[in-house]
Amino acid sequence: MPESGEQGLIADEPLELEITDSRLDFAGHVWDVRTETFVYNDAKLTRDFVDHTGAVAVVALDDEGRMLLIQQYRHPVRHREWEIPAGLLDVRGEAPLLAAQRELAEEADLVAEQWNVLSEYYTTPGGSNEAIRVYLARGLAPTGTPFAREAEEADIVTRWVALDEVVDGVLARRLQNPSLTIGALAAHAARARDWASLGSPEEPWTRHPRLH
């Protein structure tokens, strides 16, 4: 099997290609669908993909090592999923950290003293440019002012669960949400390394397609 790139630390490699055509095919309520034609290995290829704002998610850990989970209905999969606080980067000019802080307050009525970047990932790189940054929030306290939630968020259920128990649920496939899955596994691994892998909360998000 051929190998790509220089030997060393394994990492995804950015690649800027010549885009010969880009058109908006569908403008949706939350995200769009775009078709682009680009040059790759001397061939012209055309691909459709979901053009997404990106999002942030928050692993909130309390002083007892418990992780905050929220449960809400997700219509495409017909499930009330256990998730972590998360939301779109749909406020123009809002920094990712501020978006994460806003989502924690709006979905869990919490603020945090300590913030770090925990993980980043692309949700469906073959069909979407959605990128998600997962933050770790510690030193938690209530906002003191419950947020007025509506639509699917109106009946959110919150639960504090030991991090090890969340990881058990992920490995047993009882918990399916990707941000919860990646966030719990990343937090579990980071804790085992005495949190040495955490990033600054202001770390540039160079891999976000719209922010770099």
mmCIF file with all atom_site columns, C-alpha atoms in Angstrom:
data_model
loop_
_atom_site.group_PDB
_atom_site.id
_atom_site.type_symbol
_atom_site.label_atom_id
_atom_site.label_alt_id
_atom_site.label_comp_id
_atom_site.label_asym_id
_atom_site.label_entity_id
_atom_site.label_seq_id
_atom_site.pdbx_PDB_ins_code
_atom_site.Cartn_x
_atom_site.Cartn_y
_atom_site.Cartn_z
_atom_site.occupancy
_atom_site.B_iso_or_equiv
_atom_site.pdbx_formal_charge
_atom_site.auth_seq_id
_atom_site.auth_comp_id
_atom_site.auth_asym_id
_atom_site.auth_atom_id
_atom_site.pdbx_PDB_model_num
ATOM 1   C CA . MET A 1 1   ? 0.000   0.000  0.000   1.00 0.00 ? 1   MET A CA 1
ATOM 2   C CA . PRO A 1 2   ? 1.558   3.348  -0.982  1.00 0.00 ? 2   PRO A CA 1
ATOM 3   C CA . GLU A 1 3   ? 2.493   5.783  1.761   1.00 0.00 ? 3   GLU A CA 1
ATOM 4   C CA . SER A 1 4   ? 1.896   9.518  1.528   1.00 0.00 ? 4   SER A CA 1
ATOM 5   C CA . GLY A 1 5   ? 3.932   12.351 3.003   1.00 0.00 ? 5   GLY A CA 1
ATOM 6   C CA . GLU A 1 6   ? 7.115   12.407 4.998   1.00 0.00 ? 6   GLU A CA 1
ATOM 7   C CA . GLN A 1 7   ? 7.688   9.959  7.829   1.00 0.00 ? 7   GLN A CA 1
ATOM 8   C CA . GLY A 1 8   ? 7.141   11.361 11.307  1.00 0.00 ? 8   GLY A CA 1
ATOM 9   C CA . LEU A 1 9   ? 4.119   12.386 13.312  1.00 0.00 ? 9   LEU A CA 1
ATOM 10  C CA . ILE A 1 10  ? 1.021   11.325 11.430  1.00 0.00 ? 10  ILE A CA 1
ATOM 11  C CA . ALA A 1 11  ? -1.257  14.241 10.569  1.00 0.00 ? 11  ALA A CA 1
ATOM 12  C CA . ASP A 1 12  ? -3.908  15.202 8.045   1.00 0.00 ? 12  ASP A CA 1
ATOM 13  C CA . GLU A 1 13  ? -2.465  17.229 5.185   1.00 0.00 ? 13  GLU A CA 1
ATOM 14  C CA . PRO A 1 14  ? -4.143  20.400 3.854   1.00 0.00 ? 14  PRO A CA 1
ATOM 15  C CA . LEU A 1 15  ? -4.367  20.640 0.072   1.00 0.00 ? 15  LEU A CA 1
ATOM 16  C CA . GLU A 1 16  ? -5.526  23.672 -1.896  1.00 0.00 ? 16  GLU A CA 1
ATOM 17  C CA . LEU A 1 17  ? -6.780  22.724 -5.364  1.00 0.00 ? 17  LEU A CA 1
ATOM 18  C CA . GLU A 1 18  ? -7.854  24.787 -8.346  1.00 0.00 ? 18  GLU A CA 1
ATOM 19  C CA . ILE A 1 19  ? -11.639 25.204 -8.155  1.00 0.00 ? 19  ILE A CA 1
ATOM 20  C CA . THR A 1 20  ? -13.033 25.867 -11.616 1.00 0.00 ? 20  THR A CA 1
ATOM 21  C CA . ASP A 1 21  ? -16.692 26.202 -10.643 1.00 0.00 ? 21  ASP A CA 1
ATOM 22  C CA . SER A 1 22  ? -18.627 26.656 -7.402  1.00 0.00 ? 22  SER A CA 1
ATOM 23  C CA . ARG A 1 23  ? -22.368 27.109 -7.235  1.00 0.00 ? 23  ARG A CA 1
ATOM 24  C CA . LEU A 1 24  ? -25.022 27.160 -4.548  1.00 0.00 ? 24  LEU A CA 1
ATOM 25  C CA . ASP A 1 25  ? -27.653 24.528 -5.339  1.00 0.00 ? 25  ASP A CA 1
ATOM 26  C CA . PHE A 1 26  ? -29.769 24.788 -2.203  1.00 0.00 ? 26  PHE A CA 1
ATOM 27  C CA . ALA A 1 27  ? -30.002 27.462 0.484   1.00 0.00 ? 27  ALA A CA 1
ATOM 28  C CA . GLY A 1 28  ? -31.356 25.815 3.609   1.00 0.00 ? 28  GLY A CA 1
ATOM 29  C CA . HIS A 1 29  ? -32.656 27.015 6.943   1.00 0.00 ? 29  HIS A CA 1
ATOM 30  C CA . VAL A 1 30  ? -29.515 25.862 8.771   1.00 0.00 ? 30  VAL A CA 1
ATOM 31  C CA . TRP A 1 31  ? -27.020 24.878 6.046   1.00 0.00 ? 31  TRP A CA 1
ATOM 32  C CA . ASP A 1 32  ? -26.650 24.883 2.264   1.00 0.00 ? 32  ASP A CA 1
ATOM 33  C CA . VAL A 1 33  ? -25.764 22.411 -0.490  1.00 0.00 ? 33  VAL A CA 1
ATOM 34  C CA . ARG A 1 34  ? -22.985 23.423 -2.889  1.00 0.00 ? 34  ARG A CA 1
ATOM 35  C CA . THR A 1 35  ? -21.552 21.845 -6.063  1.00 0.00 ? 35  THR A CA 1
ATOM 36  C CA . GLU A 1 36  ? -17.904 22.410 -6.926  1.00 0.00 ? 36  GLU A CA 1
ATOM 37  C CA . THR A 1 37  ? -15.689 21.326 -9.809  1.00 0.00 ? 37  THR A CA 1
ATOM 38  C CA . PHE A 1 38  ? -11.961 21.116 -9.132  1.00 0.00 ? 38  PHE A CA 1
ATOM 39  C CA . VAL A 1 39  ? -8.758  19.857 -10.727 1.00 0.00 ? 39  VAL A CA 1
ATOM 40  C CA . TYR A 1 40  ? -7.233  16.763 -9.121  1.00 0.00 ? 40  TYR A CA 1
ATOM 41  C CA . ASN A 1 41  ? -4.390  14.731 -10.672 1.00 0.00 ? 41  ASN A CA 1
ATOM 42  C CA . ASP A 1 42  ? -4.983  16.378 -14.066 1.00 0.00 ? 42  ASP A CA 1
ATOM 43  C CA . ALA A 1 43  ? -8.667  15.419 -13.993 1.00 0.00 ? 43  ALA A CA 1
ATOM 44  C CA . LYS A 1 44  ? -11.722 17.594 -13.387 1.00 0.00 ? 44  LYS A CA 1
ATOM 45  C CA . LEU A 1 45  ? -13.980 16.224 -10.665 1.00 0.00 ? 45  LEU A CA 1
ATOM 46  C CA . THR A 1 46  ? -17.387 17.456 -9.508  1.00 0.00 ? 46  THR A CA 1
ATOM 47  C CA . ARG A 1 47  ? -18.686 16.916 -5.990  1.00 0.00 ? 47  ARG A CA 1
ATOM 48  C CA . ASP A 1 48  ? -21.809 17.985 -4.079  1.00 0.00 ? 48  ASP A CA 1
ATOM 49  C CA . PHE A 1 49  ? -21.456 18.714 -0.376  1.00 0.00 ? 49  PHE A CA 1
ATOM 50  C CA . VAL A 1 50  ? -23.209 20.285 2.574   1.00 0.00 ? 50  VAL A CA 1
ATOM 51  C CA . ASP A 1 51  ? -21.765 23.775 3.074   1.00 0.00 ? 51  ASP A CA 1
ATOM 52  C CA . HIS A 1 52  ? -21.856 24.160 6.840   1.00 0.00 ? 52  HIS A CA 1
ATOM 53  C CA . THR A 1 53  ? -21.102 26.970 9.290   1.00 0.00 ? 53  THR A CA 1
ATOM 54  C CA . GLY A 1 54  ? -19.310 24.604 11.671  1.00 0.00 ? 54  GLY A CA 1
ATOM 55  C CA . ALA A 1 55  ? -20.062 24.181 15.350  1.00 0.00 ? 55  ALA A CA 1
ATOM 56  C CA . VAL A 1 56  ? -18.678 23.962 18.851  1.00 0.00 ? 56  VAL A CA 1
ATOM 57  C CA . ALA A 1 57  ? -19.363 21.473 21.646  1.00 0.00 ? 57  ALA A CA 1
ATOM 58  C CA . VAL A 1 58  ? -18.541 21.411 25.348  1.00 0.00 ? 58  VAL A CA 1
ATOM 59  C CA . VAL A 1 59  ? -17.412 18.618 27.650  1.00 0.00 ? 59  VAL A CA 1
ATOM 60  C CA . ALA A 1 60  ? -18.300 20.085 31.048  1.00 0.00 ? 60  ALA A CA 1
ATOM 61  C CA . LEU A 1 61  ? -16.667 18.253 33.973  1.00 0.00 ? 61  LEU A CA 1
ATOM 62  C CA . ASP A 1 62  ? -17.467 18.996 37.600  1.00 0.00 ? 62  ASP A CA 1
ATOM 63  C CA . ASP A 1 63  ? -15.134 18.639 40.575  1.00 0.00 ? 63  ASP A CA 1
ATOM 64  C CA . GLU A 1 64  ? -16.219 14.997 41.048  1.00 0.00 ? 64  GLU A CA 1
ATOM 65  C CA . GLY A 1 65  ? -15.184 14.051 37.509  1.00 0.00 ? 65  GLY A CA 1
ATOM 66  C CA . ARG A 1 66  ? -18.754 13.847 36.270  1.00 0.00 ? 66  ARG A CA 1
ATOM 67  C CA . MET A 1 67  ? -19.654 14.864 32.734  1.00 0.00 ? 67  MET A CA 1
ATOM 68  C CA . LEU A 1 68  ? -22.745 16.922 31.941  1.00 0.00 ? 68  LEU A CA 1
ATOM 69  C CA . LEU A 1 69  ? -25.064 15.214 29.443  1.00 0.00 ? 69  LEU A CA 1
ATOM 70  C CA . ILE A 1 70  ? -28.165 16.695 27.901  1.00 0.00 ? 70  ILE A CA 1
ATOM 71  C CA . GLN A 1 71  ? -30.937 14.775 26.164  1.00 0.00 ? 71  GLN A CA 1
ATOM 72  C CA . GLN A 1 72  ? -32.982 16.199 23.313  1.00 0.00 ? 72  GLN A CA 1
ATOM 73  C CA . TYR A 1 73  ? -34.933 15.019 20.281  1.00 0.00 ? 73  TYR A CA 1
ATOM 74  C CA . ARG A 1 74  ? -33.184 14.742 16.885  1.00 0.00 ? 74  ARG A CA 1
ATOM 75  C CA . HIS A 1 75  ? -35.712 14.337 14.111  1.00 0.00 ? 75  HIS A CA 1
ATOM 76  C CA . PRO A 1 76  ? -33.528 12.883 11.289  1.00 0.00 ? 76  PRO A CA 1
ATOM 77  C CA . VAL A 1 77  ? -32.607 9.859  13.438  1.00 0.00 ? 77  VAL A CA 1
ATOM 78  C CA . ARG A 1 78  ? -35.916 9.734  15.400  1.00 0.00 ? 78  ARG A CA 1
ATOM 79  C CA . HIS A 1 79  ? -34.160 9.558  18.766  1.00 0.00 ? 79  HIS A CA 1
ATOM 80  C CA . ARG A 1 80  ? -33.873 11.541 21.959  1.00 0.00 ? 80  ARG A CA 1
ATOM 81  C CA . GLU A 1 81  ? -30.095 11.476 22.034  1.00 0.00 ? 81  GLU A CA 1
ATOM 82  C CA . TRP A 1 82  ? -27.800 11.966 24.973  1.00 0.00 ? 82  TRP A CA 1
ATOM 83  C CA . GLU A 1 83  ? -25.438 14.711 23.873  1.00 0.00 ? 83  GLU A CA 1
ATOM 84  C CA . ILE A 1 84  ? -23.205 17.449 25.231  1.00 0.00 ? 84  ILE A CA 1
ATOM 85  C CA . PRO A 1 85  ? -23.944 21.185 24.972  1.00 0.00 ? 85  PRO A CA 1
ATOM 86  C CA . ALA A 1 86  ? -23.255 22.272 21.389  1.00 0.00 ? 86  ALA A CA 1
ATOM 87  C CA . GLY A 1 87  ? -24.301 24.757 18.780  1.00 0.00 ? 87  GLY A CA 1
ATOM 88  C CA . LEU A 1 88  ? -23.673 26.273 15.375  1.00 0.00 ? 88  LEU A CA 1
ATOM 89  C CA . LEU A 1 89  ? -21.185 29.007 14.591  1.00 0.00 ? 89  LEU A CA 1
ATOM 90  C CA . ASP A 1 90  ? -24.042 31.015 13.129  1.00 0.00 ? 90  ASP A CA 1
ATOM 91  C CA . VAL A 1 91  ? -23.457 34.378 14.819  1.00 0.00 ? 91  VAL A CA 1
ATOM 92  C CA . ARG A 1 92  ? -21.410 36.536 12.450  1.00 0.00 ? 92  ARG A CA 1
ATOM 93  C CA . GLY A 1 93  ? -18.042 37.485 13.932  1.00 0.00 ? 93  GLY A CA 1
ATOM 94  C CA . GLU A 1 94  ? -18.472 35.443 17.110  1.00 0.00 ? 94  GLU A CA 1
ATOM 95  C CA . ALA A 1 95  ? -15.271 33.684 18.214  1.00 0.00 ? 95  ALA A CA 1
ATOM 96  C CA . PRO A 1 96  ? -15.553 29.899 18.722  1.00 0.00 ? 96  PRO A CA 1
ATOM 97  C CA . LEU A 1 97  ? -14.771 30.183 22.450  1.00 0.00 ? 97  LEU A CA 1
ATOM 98  C CA . LEU A 1 98  ? -17.539 32.745 22.939  1.00 0.00 ? 98  LEU A CA 1
ATOM 99  C CA . ALA A 1 99  ? -19.924 30.482 21.027  1.00 0.00 ? 99  ALA A CA 1
ATOM 100 C CA . ALA A 1 100 ? -19.042 27.573 23.332  1.00 0.00 ? 100 ALA A CA 1
ATOM 101 C CA . GLN A 1 101 ? -19.567 29.726 26.416  1.00 0.00 ? 101 GLN A CA 1
ATOM 102 C CA . ARG A 1 102 ? -22.910 30.900 25.041  1.00 0.00 ? 102 ARG A CA 1
ATOM 103 C CA . GLU A 1 103 ? -24.072 27.351 24.322  1.00 0.00 ? 103 GLU A CA 1
ATOM 104 C CA . LEU A 1 104 ? -23.111 26.134 27.810  1.00 0.00 ? 104 LEU A CA 1
ATOM 105 C CA . ALA A 1 105 ? -25.148 28.964 29.317  1.00 0.00 ? 105 ALA A CA 1
ATOM 106 C CA . GLU A 1 106 ? -28.131 28.519 26.987  1.00 0.00 ? 106 GLU A CA 1
ATOM 107 C CA . GLU A 1 107 ? -28.385 24.722 27.150  1.00 0.00 ? 107 GLU A CA 1
ATOM 108 C CA . ALA A 1 108 ? -27.210 24.021 30.706  1.00 0.00 ? 108 ALA A CA 1
ATOM 109 C CA . ASP A 1 109 ? -27.446 27.347 32.593  1.00 0.00 ? 109 ASP A CA 1
ATOM 110 C CA . LEU A 1 110 ? -23.754 27.080 33.482  1.00 0.00 ? 110 LEU A CA 1
ATOM 111 C CA . VAL A 1 111 ? -20.602 29.192 33.292  1.00 0.00 ? 111 VAL A CA 1
ATOM 112 C CA . ALA A 1 112 ? -17.036 27.895 33.623  1.00 0.00 ? 112 ALA A CA 1
ATOM 113 C CA . GLU A 1 113 ? -13.819 29.399 34.986  1.00 0.00 ? 113 GLU A CA 1
ATOM 114 C CA . GLN A 1 114 ? -11.423 27.192 33.005  1.00 0.00 ? 114 GLN A CA 1
ATOM 115 C CA . TRP A 1 115 ? -11.614 26.500 29.280  1.00 0.00 ? 115 TRP A CA 1
ATOM 116 C CA . ASN A 1 116 ? -9.378  24.428 26.989  1.00 0.00 ? 116 ASN A CA 1
ATOM 117 C CA . VAL A 1 117 ? -9.524  23.011 23.484  1.00 0.00 ? 117 VAL A CA 1
ATOM 118 C CA . LEU A 1 118 ? -10.030 19.268 23.853  1.00 0.00 ? 118 LEU A CA 1
ATOM 119 C CA . SER A 1 119 ? -10.535 17.978 20.296  1.00 0.00 ? 119 SER A CA 1
ATOM 120 C CA . GLU A 1 120 ? -11.514 18.905 16.740  1.00 0.00 ? 120 GLU A CA 1
ATOM 121 C CA . TYR A 1 121 ? -13.047 16.814 13.989  1.00 0.00 ? 121 TYR A CA 1
ATOM 122 C CA . TYR A 1 122 ? -14.853 16.829 10.637  1.00 0.00 ? 122 TYR A CA 1
ATOM 123 C CA . THR A 1 123 ? -18.258 15.183 10.914  1.00 0.00 ? 123 THR A CA 1
ATOM 124 C CA . THR A 1 124 ? -18.584 13.787 7.357   1.00 0.00 ? 124 THR A CA 1
ATOM 125 C CA . PRO A 1 125 ? -15.570 14.861 5.272   1.00 0.00 ? 125 PRO A CA 1
ATOM 126 C CA . GLY A 1 126 ? -16.780 12.972 2.193   1.00 0.00 ? 126 GLY A CA 1
ATOM 127 C CA . GLY A 1 127 ? -19.985 14.978 2.003   1.00 0.00 ? 127 GLY A CA 1
ATOM 128 C CA . SER A 1 128 ? -19.786 18.010 4.267   1.00 0.00 ? 128 SER A CA 1
ATOM 129 C CA . ASN A 1 129 ? -17.288 20.687 5.293   1.00 0.00 ? 129 ASN A CA 1
ATOM 130 C CA . GLU A 1 130 ? -18.703 20.779 8.822   1.00 0.00 ? 130 GLU A CA 1
ATOM 131 C CA . ALA A 1 131 ? -15.952 21.120 11.425  1.00 0.00 ? 131 ALA A CA 1
ATOM 132 C CA . ILE A 1 132 ? -16.540 20.867 15.165  1.00 0.00 ? 132 ILE A CA 1
ATOM 133 C CA . ARG A 1 133 ? -14.274 22.033 17.966  1.00 0.00 ? 133 ARG A CA 1
ATOM 134 C CA . VAL A 1 134 ? -14.829 20.387 21.347  1.00 0.00 ? 134 VAL A CA 1
ATOM 135 C CA . TYR A 1 135 ? -13.927 22.387 24.438  1.00 0.00 ? 135 TYR A CA 1
ATOM 136 C CA . LEU A 1 136 ? -13.307 21.173 27.972  1.00 0.00 ? 136 LEU A CA 1
ATOM 137 C CA . ALA A 1 137 ? -14.980 23.356 30.607  1.00 0.00 ? 137 ALA A CA 1
ATOM 138 C CA . ARG A 1 138 ? -14.159 23.108 34.322  1.00 0.00 ? 138 ARG A CA 1
ATOM 139 C CA . GLY A 1 139 ? -14.749 25.215 37.405  1.00 0.00 ? 139 GLY A CA 1
ATOM 140 C CA . LEU A 1 140 ? -18.488 25.239 36.796  1.00 0.00 ? 140 LEU A CA 1
ATOM 141 C CA . ALA A 1 141 ? -21.125 27.423 38.403  1.00 0.00 ? 141 ALA A CA 1
ATOM 142 C CA . PRO A 1 142 ? -24.789 28.213 37.666  1.00 0.00 ? 142 PRO A CA 1
ATOM 143 C CA . THR A 1 143 ? -25.567 31.320 35.655  1.00 0.00 ? 143 THR A CA 1
ATOM 144 C CA . GLY A 1 144 ? -28.298 32.247 38.116  1.00 0.00 ? 144 GLY A CA 1
ATOM 145 C CA . THR A 1 145 ? -30.692 33.034 35.268  1.00 0.00 ? 145 THR A CA 1
ATOM 146 C CA . PRO A 1 146 ? -32.392 30.052 33.570  1.00 0.00 ? 146 PRO A CA 1
ATOM 147 C CA . PHE A 1 147 ? -32.436 30.397 29.788  1.00 0.00 ? 147 PHE A CA 1
ATOM 148 C CA . ALA A 1 148 ? -35.819 30.369 28.010  1.00 0.00 ? 148 ALA A CA 1
ATOM 149 C CA . ARG A 1 149 ? -35.541 27.384 25.653  1.00 0.00 ? 149 ARG A CA 1
ATOM 150 C CA . GLU A 1 150 ? -37.874 26.543 22.761  1.00 0.00 ? 150 GLU A CA 1
ATOM 151 C CA . ALA A 1 151 ? -38.521 23.953 20.016  1.00 0.00 ? 151 ALA A CA 1
ATOM 152 C CA . GLU A 1 152 ? -36.491 20.740 20.545  1.00 0.00 ? 152 GLU A CA 1
ATOM 153 C CA . GLU A 1 153 ? -34.599 22.401 23.388  1.00 0.00 ? 153 GLU A CA 1
ATOM 154 C CA . ALA A 1 154 ? -37.749 23.174 25.381  1.00 0.00 ? 154 ALA A CA 1
ATOM 155 C CA . ASP A 1 155 ? -37.758 19.784 27.124  1.00 0.00 ? 155 ASP A CA 1
ATOM 156 C CA . ILE A 1 156 ? -33.995 19.205 27.466  1.00 0.00 ? 156 ILE A CA 1
ATOM 157 C CA . VAL A 1 157 ? -33.099 16.762 30.226  1.00 0.00 ? 157 VAL A CA 1
ATOM 158 C CA . THR A 1 158 ? -29.747 17.169 31.990  1.00 0.00 ? 158 THR A CA 1
ATOM 159 C CA . ARG A 1 159 ? -27.795 14.509 33.866  1.00 0.00 ? 159 ARG A CA 1
ATOM 160 C CA . TRP A 1 160 ? -24.384 14.349 35.537  1.00 0.00 ? 160 TRP A CA 1
ATOM 161 C CA . VAL A 1 161 ? -22.646 11.054 34.752  1.00 0.00 ? 161 VAL A CA 1
ATOM 162 C CA . ALA A 1 162 ? -19.187 9.811  35.766  1.00 0.00 ? 162 ALA A CA 1
ATOM 163 C CA . LEU A 1 163 ? -16.772 10.112 32.845  1.00 0.00 ? 163 LEU A CA 1
ATOM 164 C CA . ASP A 1 164 ? -15.891 6.411  33.048  1.00 0.00 ? 164 ASP A CA 1
ATOM 165 C CA . GLU A 1 165 ? -19.589 5.520  32.835  1.00 0.00 ? 165 GLU A CA 1
ATOM 166 C CA . VAL A 1 166 ? -20.030 7.698  29.746  1.00 0.00 ? 166 VAL A CA 1
ATOM 167 C CA . VAL A 1 167 ? -17.066 5.959  28.089  1.00 0.00 ? 167 VAL A CA 1
ATOM 168 C CA . ASP A 1 168 ? -18.631 2.593  28.975  1.00 0.00 ? 168 ASP A CA 1
ATOM 169 C CA . GLY A 1 169 ? -21.838 3.703  27.250  1.00 0.00 ? 169 GLY A CA 1
ATOM 170 C CA . VAL A 1 170 ? -19.908 4.760  24.154  1.00 0.00 ? 170 VAL A CA 1
ATOM 171 C CA . LEU A 1 171 ? -17.985 1.490  23.937  1.00 0.00 ? 171 LEU A CA 1
ATOM 172 C CA . ALA A 1 172 ? -21.192 -0.502 24.440  1.00 0.00 ? 172 ALA A CA 1
ATOM 173 C CA . ARG A 1 173 ? -22.775 1.534  21.601  1.00 0.00 ? 173 ARG A CA 1
ATOM 174 C CA . ARG A 1 174 ? -25.621 2.762  23.808  1.00 0.00 ? 174 ARG A CA 1
ATOM 175 C CA . LEU A 1 175 ? -24.512 6.356  23.186  1.00 0.00 ? 175 LEU A CA 1
ATOM 176 C CA . GLN A 1 176 ? -24.233 7.380  19.532  1.00 0.00 ? 176 GLN A CA 1
ATOM 177 C CA . ASN A 1 177 ? -23.852 11.159 19.360  1.00 0.00 ? 177 ASN A CA 1
ATOM 178 C CA . PRO A 1 178 ? -20.507 12.001 17.705  1.00 0.00 ? 178 PRO A CA 1
ATOM 179 C CA . SER A 1 179 ? -19.587 15.030 19.825  1.00 0.00 ? 179 SER A CA 1
ATOM 180 C CA . LEU A 1 180 ? -20.388 13.118 23.008  1.00 0.00 ? 180 LEU A CA 1
ATOM 181 C CA . THR A 1 181 ? -18.439 10.091 21.747  1.00 0.00 ? 181 THR A CA 1
ATOM 182 C CA . ILE A 1 182 ? -15.344 12.011 20.674  1.00 0.00 ? 182 ILE A CA 1
ATOM 183 C CA . GLY A 1 183 ? -15.516 14.358 23.647  1.00 0.00 ? 183 GLY A CA 1
ATOM 184 C CA . ALA A 1 184 ? -15.804 11.586 26.231  1.00 0.00 ? 184 ALA A CA 1
ATOM 185 C CA . LEU A 1 185 ? -13.034 9.469  24.712  1.00 0.00 ? 185 LEU A CA 1
ATOM 186 C CA . ALA A 1 186 ? -10.762 12.503 24.325  1.00 0.00 ? 186 ALA A CA 1
ATOM 187 C CA . ALA A 1 187 ? -11.408 13.641 27.910  1.00 0.00 ? 187 ALA A CA 1
ATOM 188 C CA . HIS A 1 188 ? -10.786 10.138 29.232  1.00 0.00 ? 188 HIS A CA 1
ATOM 189 C CA . ALA A 1 189 ? -7.471  9.919  27.353  1.00 0.00 ? 189 ALA A CA 1
ATOM 190 C CA . ALA A 1 190 ? -6.449  13.487 28.289  1.00 0.00 ? 190 ALA A CA 1
ATOM 191 C CA . ARG A 1 191 ? -7.148  12.825 31.969  1.00 0.00 ? 191 ARG A CA 1
ATOM 192 C CA . ALA A 1 192 ? -4.915  9.733  31.834  1.00 0.00 ? 192 ALA A CA 1
ATOM 193 C CA . ARG A 1 193 ? -2.126  12.018 30.528  1.00 0.00 ? 193 ARG A CA 1
ATOM 194 C CA . ASP A 1 194 ? -2.694  14.547 33.316  1.00 0.00 ? 194 ASP A CA 1
ATOM 195 C CA . TRP A 1 195 ? -4.385  16.902 30.805  1.00 0.00 ? 195 TRP A CA 1
ATOM 196 C CA . ALA A 1 196 ? -1.075  17.510 28.978  1.00 0.00 ? 196 ALA A CA 1
ATOM 197 C CA . SER A 1 197 ? -2.766  17.315 25.551  1.00 0.00 ? 197 SER A CA 1
ATOM 198 C CA . LEU A 1 198 ? -5.166  20.228 26.130  1.00 0.00 ? 198 LEU A CA 1
ATOM 199 C CA . GLY A 1 199 ? -4.902  23.320 23.965  1.00 0.00 ? 199 GLY A CA 1
ATOM 200 C CA . SER A 1 200 ? -5.304  26.989 24.767  1.00 0.00 ? 200 SER A CA 1
ATOM 201 C CA . PRO A 1 201 ? -8.931  28.155 24.571  1.00 0.00 ? 201 PRO A CA 1
ATOM 202 C CA . GLU A 1 202 ? -7.798  30.876 22.148  1.00 0.00 ? 202 GLU A CA 1
ATOM 203 C CA . GLU A 1 203 ? -5.881  28.452 19.900  1.00 0.00 ? 203 GLU A CA 1
ATOM 204 C CA . PRO A 1 204 ? -6.341  29.375 16.208  1.00 0.00 ? 204 PRO A CA 1
ATOM 205 C CA . TRP A 1 205 ? -8.708  27.006 14.429  1.00 0.00 ? 205 TRP A CA 1
ATOM 206 C CA . THR A 1 206 ? -6.632  26.571 11.296  1.00 0.00 ? 206 THR A CA 1
ATOM 207 C CA . ARG A 1 207 ? -8.478  23.468 10.053  1.00 0.00 ? 207 ARG A CA 1
ATOM 208 C CA . HIS A 1 208 ? -11.890 25.089 9.922   1.00 0.00 ? 208 HIS A CA 1
ATOM 209 C CA . PRO A 1 209 ? -12.726 25.566 6.201   1.00 0.00 ? 209 PRO A CA 1
ATOM 210 C CA . ARG A 1 210 ? -14.326 28.956 6.793   1.00 0.00 ? 210 ARG A CA 1
ATOM 211 C CA . LEU A 1 211 ? -12.074 30.399 9.506   1.00 0.00 ? 211 LEU A CA 1
ATOM 212 C CA . HIS A 1 212 ? -8.520  29.747 8.304   1.00 0.00 ? 212 HIS A CA 1
#
